[in-house]
Short mmCIF file of C-alpha atoms in Angstrom, two decimals:
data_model
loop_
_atom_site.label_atom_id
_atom_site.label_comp_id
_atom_site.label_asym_id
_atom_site.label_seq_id
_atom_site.Cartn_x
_atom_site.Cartn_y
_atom_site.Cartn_z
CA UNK C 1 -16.28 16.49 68.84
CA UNK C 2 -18.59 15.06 66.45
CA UNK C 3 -16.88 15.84 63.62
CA UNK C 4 -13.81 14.06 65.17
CA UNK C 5 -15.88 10.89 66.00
CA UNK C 6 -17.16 10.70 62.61
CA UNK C 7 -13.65 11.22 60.91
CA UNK C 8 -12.72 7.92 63.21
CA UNK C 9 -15.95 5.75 62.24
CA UNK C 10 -14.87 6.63 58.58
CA UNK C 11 -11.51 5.11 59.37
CA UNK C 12 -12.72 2.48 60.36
CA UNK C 13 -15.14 1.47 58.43
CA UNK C 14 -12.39 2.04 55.58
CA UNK C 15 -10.26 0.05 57.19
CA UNK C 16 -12.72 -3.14 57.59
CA UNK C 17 -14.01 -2.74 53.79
CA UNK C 18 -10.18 -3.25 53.19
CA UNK C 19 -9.64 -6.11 55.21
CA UNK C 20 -12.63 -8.10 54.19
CA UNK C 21 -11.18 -6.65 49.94
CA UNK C 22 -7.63 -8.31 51.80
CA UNK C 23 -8.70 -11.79 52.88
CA UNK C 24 -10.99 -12.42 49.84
CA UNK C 25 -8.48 -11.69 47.37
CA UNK C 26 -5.95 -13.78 49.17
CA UNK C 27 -8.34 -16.51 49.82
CA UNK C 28 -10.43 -16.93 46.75
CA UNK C 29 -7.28 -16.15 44.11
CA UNK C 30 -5.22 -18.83 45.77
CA UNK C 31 -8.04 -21.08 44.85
CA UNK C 32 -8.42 -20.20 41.45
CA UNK C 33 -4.67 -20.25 40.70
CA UNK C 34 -4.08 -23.53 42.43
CA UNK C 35 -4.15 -25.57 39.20
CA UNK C 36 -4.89 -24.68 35.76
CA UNK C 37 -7.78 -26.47 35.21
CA UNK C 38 -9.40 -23.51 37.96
CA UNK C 39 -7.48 -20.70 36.01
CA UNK C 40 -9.38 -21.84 33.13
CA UNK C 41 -12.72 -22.11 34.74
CA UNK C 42 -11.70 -18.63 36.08
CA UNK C 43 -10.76 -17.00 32.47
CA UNK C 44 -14.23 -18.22 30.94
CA UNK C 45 -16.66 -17.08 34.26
CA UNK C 46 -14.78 -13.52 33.94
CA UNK C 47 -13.64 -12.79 30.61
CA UNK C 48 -13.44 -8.90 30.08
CA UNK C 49 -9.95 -9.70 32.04
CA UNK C 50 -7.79 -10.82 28.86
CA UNK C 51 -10.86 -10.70 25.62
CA UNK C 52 -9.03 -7.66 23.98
CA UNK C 53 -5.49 -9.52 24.22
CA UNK C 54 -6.98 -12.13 23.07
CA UNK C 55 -9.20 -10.41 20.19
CA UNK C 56 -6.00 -8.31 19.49
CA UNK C 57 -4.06 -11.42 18.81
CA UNK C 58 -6.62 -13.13 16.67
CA UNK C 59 -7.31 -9.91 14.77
CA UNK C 60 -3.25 -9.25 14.21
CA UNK C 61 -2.76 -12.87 13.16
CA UNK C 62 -5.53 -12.51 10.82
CA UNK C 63 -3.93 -9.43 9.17
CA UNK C 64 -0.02 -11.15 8.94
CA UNK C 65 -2.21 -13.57 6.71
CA UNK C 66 -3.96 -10.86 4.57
CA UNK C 67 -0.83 -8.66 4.09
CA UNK C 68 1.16 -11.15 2.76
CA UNK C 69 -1.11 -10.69 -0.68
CA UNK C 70 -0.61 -6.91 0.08
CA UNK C 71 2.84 -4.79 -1.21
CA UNK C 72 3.31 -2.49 1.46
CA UNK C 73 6.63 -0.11 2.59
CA UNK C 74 7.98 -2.76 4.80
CA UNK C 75 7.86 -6.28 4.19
CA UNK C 76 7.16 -8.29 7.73
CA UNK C 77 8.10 -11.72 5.83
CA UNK C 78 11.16 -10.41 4.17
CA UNK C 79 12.43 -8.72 7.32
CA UNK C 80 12.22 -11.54 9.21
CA UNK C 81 13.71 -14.32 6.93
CA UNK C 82 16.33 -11.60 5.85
CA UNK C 83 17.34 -11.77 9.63
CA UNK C 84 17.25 -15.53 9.90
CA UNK C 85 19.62 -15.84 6.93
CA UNK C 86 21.78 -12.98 8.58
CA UNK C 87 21.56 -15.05 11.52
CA UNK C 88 22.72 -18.42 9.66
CA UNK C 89 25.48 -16.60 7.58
CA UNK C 90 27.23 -15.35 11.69
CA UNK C 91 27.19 -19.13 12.80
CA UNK C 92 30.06 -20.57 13.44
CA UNK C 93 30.82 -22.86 11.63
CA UNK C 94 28.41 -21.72 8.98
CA UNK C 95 27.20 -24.65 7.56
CA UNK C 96 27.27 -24.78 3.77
CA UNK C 97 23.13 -25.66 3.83
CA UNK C 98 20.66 -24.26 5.48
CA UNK C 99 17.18 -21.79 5.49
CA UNK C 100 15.70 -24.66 3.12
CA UNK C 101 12.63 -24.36 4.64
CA UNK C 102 11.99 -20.71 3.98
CA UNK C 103 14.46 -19.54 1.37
CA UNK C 104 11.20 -19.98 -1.36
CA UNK C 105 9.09 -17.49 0.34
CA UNK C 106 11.97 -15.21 0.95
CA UNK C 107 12.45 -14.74 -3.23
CA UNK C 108 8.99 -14.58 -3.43
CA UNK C 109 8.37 -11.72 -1.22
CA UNK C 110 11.74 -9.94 -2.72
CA UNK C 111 10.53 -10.32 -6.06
CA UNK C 112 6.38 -9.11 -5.15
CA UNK C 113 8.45 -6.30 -3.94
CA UNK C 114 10.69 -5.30 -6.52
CA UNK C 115 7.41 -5.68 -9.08
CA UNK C 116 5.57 -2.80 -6.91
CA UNK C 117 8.93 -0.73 -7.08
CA UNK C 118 8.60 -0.91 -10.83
CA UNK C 119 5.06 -0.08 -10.60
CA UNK C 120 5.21 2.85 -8.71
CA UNK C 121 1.70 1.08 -6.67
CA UNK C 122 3.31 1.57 -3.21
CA UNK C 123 6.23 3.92 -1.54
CA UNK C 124 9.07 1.12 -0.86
CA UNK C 125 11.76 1.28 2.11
CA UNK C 126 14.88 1.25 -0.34
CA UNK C 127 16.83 0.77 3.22
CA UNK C 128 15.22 -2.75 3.72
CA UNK C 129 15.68 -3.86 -0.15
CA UNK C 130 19.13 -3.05 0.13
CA UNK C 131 19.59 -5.18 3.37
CA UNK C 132 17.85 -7.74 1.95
CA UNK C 133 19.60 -7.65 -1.41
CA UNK C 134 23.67 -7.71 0.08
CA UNK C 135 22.42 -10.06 2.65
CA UNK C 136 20.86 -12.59 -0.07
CA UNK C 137 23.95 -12.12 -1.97
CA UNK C 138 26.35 -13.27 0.93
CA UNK C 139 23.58 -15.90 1.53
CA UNK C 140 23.93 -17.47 -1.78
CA UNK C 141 27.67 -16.92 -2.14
CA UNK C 142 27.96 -18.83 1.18
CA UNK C 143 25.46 -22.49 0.65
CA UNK C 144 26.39 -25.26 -1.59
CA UNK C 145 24.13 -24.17 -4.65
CA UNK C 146 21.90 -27.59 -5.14
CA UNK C 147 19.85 -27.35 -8.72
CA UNK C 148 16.75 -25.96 -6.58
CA UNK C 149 19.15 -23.16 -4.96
CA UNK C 150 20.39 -22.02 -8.48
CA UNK C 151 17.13 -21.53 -9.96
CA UNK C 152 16.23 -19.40 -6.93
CA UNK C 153 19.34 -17.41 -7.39
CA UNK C 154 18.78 -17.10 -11.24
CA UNK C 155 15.47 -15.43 -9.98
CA UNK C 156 16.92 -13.13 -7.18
CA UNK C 157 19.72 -12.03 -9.93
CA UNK C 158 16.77 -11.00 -12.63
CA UNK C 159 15.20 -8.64 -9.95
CA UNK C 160 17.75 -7.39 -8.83
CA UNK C 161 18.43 -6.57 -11.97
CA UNK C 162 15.37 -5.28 -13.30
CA UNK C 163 15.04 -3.20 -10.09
CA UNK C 164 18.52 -1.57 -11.28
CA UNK C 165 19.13 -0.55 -7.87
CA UNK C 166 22.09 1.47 -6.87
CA UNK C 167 24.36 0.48 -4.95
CA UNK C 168 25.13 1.01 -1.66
CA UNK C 169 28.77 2.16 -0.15
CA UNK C 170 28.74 -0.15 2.77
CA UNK C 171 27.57 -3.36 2.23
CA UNK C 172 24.60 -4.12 4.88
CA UNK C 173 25.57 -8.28 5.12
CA UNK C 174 26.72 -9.37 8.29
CA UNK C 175 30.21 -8.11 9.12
CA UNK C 176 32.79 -8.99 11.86
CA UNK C 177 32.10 -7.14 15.35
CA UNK C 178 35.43 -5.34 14.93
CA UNK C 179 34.40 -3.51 11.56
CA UNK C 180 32.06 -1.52 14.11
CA UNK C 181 31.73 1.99 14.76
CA UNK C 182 34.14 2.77 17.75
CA UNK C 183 33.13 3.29 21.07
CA UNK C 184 32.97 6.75 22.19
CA UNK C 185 31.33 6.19 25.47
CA UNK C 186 32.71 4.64 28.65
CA UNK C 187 31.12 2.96 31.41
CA UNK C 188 31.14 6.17 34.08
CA UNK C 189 29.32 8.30 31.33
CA UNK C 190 26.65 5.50 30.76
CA UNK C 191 26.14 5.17 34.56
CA UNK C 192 26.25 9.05 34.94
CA UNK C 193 23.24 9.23 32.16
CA UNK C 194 21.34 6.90 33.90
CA UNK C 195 21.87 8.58 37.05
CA UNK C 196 20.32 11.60 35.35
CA UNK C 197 17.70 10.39 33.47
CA UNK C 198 14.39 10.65 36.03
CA UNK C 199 10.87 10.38 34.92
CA UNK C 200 10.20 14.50 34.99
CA UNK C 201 6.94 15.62 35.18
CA UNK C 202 7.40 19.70 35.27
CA UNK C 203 8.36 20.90 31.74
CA UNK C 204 8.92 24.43 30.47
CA UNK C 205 6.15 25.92 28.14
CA UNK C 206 8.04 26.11 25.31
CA UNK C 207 7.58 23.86 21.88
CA UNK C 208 10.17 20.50 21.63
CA UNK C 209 11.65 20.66 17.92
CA UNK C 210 10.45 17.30 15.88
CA UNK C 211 14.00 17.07 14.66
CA UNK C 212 15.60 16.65 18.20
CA UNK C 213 12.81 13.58 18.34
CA UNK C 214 14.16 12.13 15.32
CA UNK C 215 17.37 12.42 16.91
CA UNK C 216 16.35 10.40 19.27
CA UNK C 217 14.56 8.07 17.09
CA UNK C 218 17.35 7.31 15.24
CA UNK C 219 19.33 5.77 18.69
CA UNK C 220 15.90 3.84 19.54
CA UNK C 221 15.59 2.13 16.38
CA UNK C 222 18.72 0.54 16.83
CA UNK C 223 17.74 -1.29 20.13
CA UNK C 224 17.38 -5.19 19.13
CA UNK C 225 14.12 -6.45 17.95
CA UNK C 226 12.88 -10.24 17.94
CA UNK C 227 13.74 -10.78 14.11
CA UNK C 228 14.20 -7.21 13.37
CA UNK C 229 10.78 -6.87 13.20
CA UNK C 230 10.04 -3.49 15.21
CA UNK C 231 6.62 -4.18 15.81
CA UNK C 232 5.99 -1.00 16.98
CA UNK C 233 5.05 2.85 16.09
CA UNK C 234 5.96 5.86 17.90
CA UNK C 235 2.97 8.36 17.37
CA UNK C 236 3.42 12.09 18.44
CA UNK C 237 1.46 14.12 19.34
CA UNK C 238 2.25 18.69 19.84
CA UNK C 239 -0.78 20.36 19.03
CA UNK C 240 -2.31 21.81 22.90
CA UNK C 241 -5.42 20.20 22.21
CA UNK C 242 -4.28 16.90 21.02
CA UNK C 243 -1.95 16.99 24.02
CA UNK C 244 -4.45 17.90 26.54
CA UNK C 245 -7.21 15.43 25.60
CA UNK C 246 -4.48 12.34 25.09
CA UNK C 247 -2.36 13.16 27.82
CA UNK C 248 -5.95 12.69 30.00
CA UNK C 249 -6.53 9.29 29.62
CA UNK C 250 -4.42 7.17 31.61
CA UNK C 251 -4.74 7.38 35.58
CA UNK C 252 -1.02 8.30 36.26
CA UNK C 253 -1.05 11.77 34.35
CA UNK C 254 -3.37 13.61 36.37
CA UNK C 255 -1.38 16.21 38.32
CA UNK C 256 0.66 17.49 35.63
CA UNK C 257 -0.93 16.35 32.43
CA UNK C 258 -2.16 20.28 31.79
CA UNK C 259 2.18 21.15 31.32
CA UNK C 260 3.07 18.62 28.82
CA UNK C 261 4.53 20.18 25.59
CA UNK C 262 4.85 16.48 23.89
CA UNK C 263 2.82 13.12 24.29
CA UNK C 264 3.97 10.05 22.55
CA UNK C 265 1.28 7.09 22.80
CA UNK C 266 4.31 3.82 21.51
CA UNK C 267 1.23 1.70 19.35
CA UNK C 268 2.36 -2.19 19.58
CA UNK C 269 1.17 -3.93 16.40
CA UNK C 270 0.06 -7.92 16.48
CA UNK C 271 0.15 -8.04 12.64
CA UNK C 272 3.75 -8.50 12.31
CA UNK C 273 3.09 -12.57 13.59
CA UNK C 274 1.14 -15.49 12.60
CA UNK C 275 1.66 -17.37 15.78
CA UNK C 276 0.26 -16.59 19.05
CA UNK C 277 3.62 -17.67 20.89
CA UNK C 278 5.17 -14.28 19.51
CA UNK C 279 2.05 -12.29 21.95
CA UNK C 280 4.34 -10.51 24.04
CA UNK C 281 6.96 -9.74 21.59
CA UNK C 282 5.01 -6.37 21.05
CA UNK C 283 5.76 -4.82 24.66
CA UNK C 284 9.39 -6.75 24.60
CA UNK C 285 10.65 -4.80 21.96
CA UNK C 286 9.02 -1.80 22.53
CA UNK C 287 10.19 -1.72 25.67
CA UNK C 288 13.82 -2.10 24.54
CA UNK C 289 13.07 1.02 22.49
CA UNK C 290 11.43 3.09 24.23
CA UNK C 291 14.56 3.17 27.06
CA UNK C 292 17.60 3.76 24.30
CA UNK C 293 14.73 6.43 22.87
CA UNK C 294 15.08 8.07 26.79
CA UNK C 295 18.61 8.00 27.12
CA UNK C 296 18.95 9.83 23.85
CA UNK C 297 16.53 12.34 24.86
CA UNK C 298 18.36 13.09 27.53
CA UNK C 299 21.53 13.58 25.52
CA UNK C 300 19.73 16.43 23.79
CA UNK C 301 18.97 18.58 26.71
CA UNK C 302 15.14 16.72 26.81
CA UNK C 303 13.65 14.86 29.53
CA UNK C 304 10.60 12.23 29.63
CA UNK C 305 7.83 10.76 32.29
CA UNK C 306 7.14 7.14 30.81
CA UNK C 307 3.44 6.81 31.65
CA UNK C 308 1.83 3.51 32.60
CA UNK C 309 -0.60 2.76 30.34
CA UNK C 310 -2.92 -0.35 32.10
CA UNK C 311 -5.25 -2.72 30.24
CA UNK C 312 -8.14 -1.74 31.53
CA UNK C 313 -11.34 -1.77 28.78
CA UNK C 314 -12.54 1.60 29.32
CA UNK C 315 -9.51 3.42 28.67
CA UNK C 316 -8.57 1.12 26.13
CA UNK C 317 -11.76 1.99 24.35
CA UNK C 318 -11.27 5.54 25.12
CA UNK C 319 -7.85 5.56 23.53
CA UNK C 320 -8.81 3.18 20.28
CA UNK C 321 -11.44 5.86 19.16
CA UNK C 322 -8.98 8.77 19.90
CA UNK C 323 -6.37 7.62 17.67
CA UNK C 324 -8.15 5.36 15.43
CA UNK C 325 -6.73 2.09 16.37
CA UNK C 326 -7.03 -1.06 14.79
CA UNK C 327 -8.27 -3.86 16.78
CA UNK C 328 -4.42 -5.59 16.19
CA UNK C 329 -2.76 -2.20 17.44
CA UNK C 330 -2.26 -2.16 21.31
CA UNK C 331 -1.03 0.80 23.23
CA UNK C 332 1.86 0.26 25.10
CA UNK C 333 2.75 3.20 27.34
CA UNK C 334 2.73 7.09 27.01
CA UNK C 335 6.04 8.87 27.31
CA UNK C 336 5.55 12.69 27.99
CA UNK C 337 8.45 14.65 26.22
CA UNK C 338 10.05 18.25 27.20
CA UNK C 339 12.64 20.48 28.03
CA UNK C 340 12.66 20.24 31.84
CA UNK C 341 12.14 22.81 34.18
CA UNK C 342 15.21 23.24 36.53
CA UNK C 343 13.11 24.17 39.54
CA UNK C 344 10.82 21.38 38.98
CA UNK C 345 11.10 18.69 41.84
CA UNK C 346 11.49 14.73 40.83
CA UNK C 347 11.79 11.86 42.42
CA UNK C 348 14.86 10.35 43.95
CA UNK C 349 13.53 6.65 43.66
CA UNK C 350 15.70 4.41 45.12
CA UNK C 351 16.70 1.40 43.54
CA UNK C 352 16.24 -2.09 44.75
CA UNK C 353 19.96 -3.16 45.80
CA UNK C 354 21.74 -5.72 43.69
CA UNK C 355 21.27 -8.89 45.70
CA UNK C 356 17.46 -8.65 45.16
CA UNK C 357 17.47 -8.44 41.21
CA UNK C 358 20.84 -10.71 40.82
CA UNK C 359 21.56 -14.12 40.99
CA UNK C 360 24.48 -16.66 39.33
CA UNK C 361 23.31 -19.94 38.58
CA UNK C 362 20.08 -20.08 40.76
CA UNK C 363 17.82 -22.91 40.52
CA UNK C 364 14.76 -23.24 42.31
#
């Protein structure tokens, strides 16, 4: 009987801790979010909250700046004015002028790059100069060549030249949609997939071949990205003990953890902008990814658990020394990878029903 009563006081003393947690929370962040003057006040009395976003940014910024006097694989600056000019050669009408503004620095970069081709300094993505070789050609095939516009096409012309590159046997300049690859897939097999894929969390002990993830690799890094940058970096991981001490440091692994065969940490990296309006774009993109990365496991007999990965300093620390991140380089989720086991019980989790994620024209 004692035993009982004290089960009960427990209960209720739990109960009242909660309720007191309850009305502060609601109470004291309904002051601090009333205007943001208080949010403010707010950020700078309790600043663990966002000071490794914030670092992160700052720190990534301050790398864009530093690699552009670096020649490295991929070239952040020529990626994304090589998409701004593919974007200005699909408008319609395409004007006959335009990417003034950053057609300078676009040559530049080509031309840094082509020089550490020729030097052997630095392993360059031949992919990438390609793209950005047909799509400069279509770009100055398209403008009204002004005096400044030749000079910077005499220069393109002489490294592309000197780089002697071979040609490709599809051109990689925009192209009408109907030039695309045909679609094999109807709607009823898409929603069928997605009716399959679950987040499984009970895998068979047997090894996941690195070619079926490069499989599925090869479908993820097609999803869109905000100037094609890809700001991100898939990082596997299939050694047991690797596995086993990564797979242990978020909160939502900790039933199963001990059966995954694969863990992928997806490493965001703030380097790829100079602006701090571009933040988010890391977890954006990757995000886009990481679900077309799913799907195609799926479509290879694999399965995946997507693991929430929260910003909380410890485990952010924790993780940073594990892999040997960069201060610029933020995790943005774990996704456990394996053949499933067929016995192995998932979830059903019902989805919200249309009305509550859809609207047509709301304002409000």
């Amino acid at each position: 009987m004692k035993k009982i009563k004290r089960i009960i006081q427990e209960i209720l003393a739990i109960k009242f801790v909660r309720s007191i947690v309850t009305t502060w929370n609601r109470y004291f962040l309904s002051l601090v979010s009333s205007n943001r003057l208080f949010a403010t006040i707010y950020s700078l009395i309790n600043p663990i909250t966002f000071n490794r976003e914030q670092y992160a940014l700052l720190r990534g910024r301050a790398q864009y700046y530093r690699n552009l006097s670096k020649v490295q694989s991929s070239n952040v600056r020529l990626r994304r004015n090589t998409h701004r000019l593919e974007k200005g050669l699909s408008m319609e009408p395409r004007r006959n002028s335009f990417a003034l503004e950053y057609i300078d620095e676009t040559i530049e970069s080509y031309e840094s790059i082509i020089a550490a081709l020729l030097s052997n300094h630095v392993t360059i993505d031949e992919c990438e100069l390609l793209w950005a070789t047909d799509v400069l050609e279509a770009y100055f095939s398209a403008v009204q060549l002004t005096p400044r516009l030749k000079q910077l096409q005499t220069r393109f012309k002489n490294a592309k030249k000197i780089a002697n590159l071979k040609k490709s046997a599809t051109t990689r300049a925009p192209f009408q949609r109907k030039k695309s690859p045909p679609n094999r897939v109807d709607y009823n097999d898409l929603l069928q997939l997605s009716l399959r894929r679950r987040s499984v969390r009970w895998f068979e002990d047997r090894s996941v071949p690195r070619e079926l993830i490069d499989k599925a690799l090869m479908v993820a890094r097609q999803s869109p990205s905000a100037c094609n940058r890809q700001p991100f970096e898939y990082r596997f991981y299939d050694d047991p003990k690797l596995v086993r001490n990564i797979s242990s440091l978020p909160f939502g692994a900790g039933g199963y953890s001990h059966n995954i065969p694969v863990i992928c940490v997806v490493v965001g990296k703030q380097e790829n902008y100079f602006s701090s309006r571009d933040r988010h774009v890391i977890y954006i993109d990757s995000s886009l990814s990481i679900m077309a990365f799913m799907f195609a496991l799926e479509t290879l007999g694999l399965a995946s658990c997507p693991i929430n990965w929260p910003d909380f300093e410890p485990l952010e620390i924790k993780m940073q020394n594990t892999l040997g991140l960069q201060a610029y380089e933020r995790p943005i989720m774990l996704i456990a990878v394996g053949y499933p086991r067929e016995d192995g019980v998932i979830p059903f989790s019902e989805k919200k029903p249309l009305h509550t994620i859809r609207s047509f024209n709301k304002i409000t």
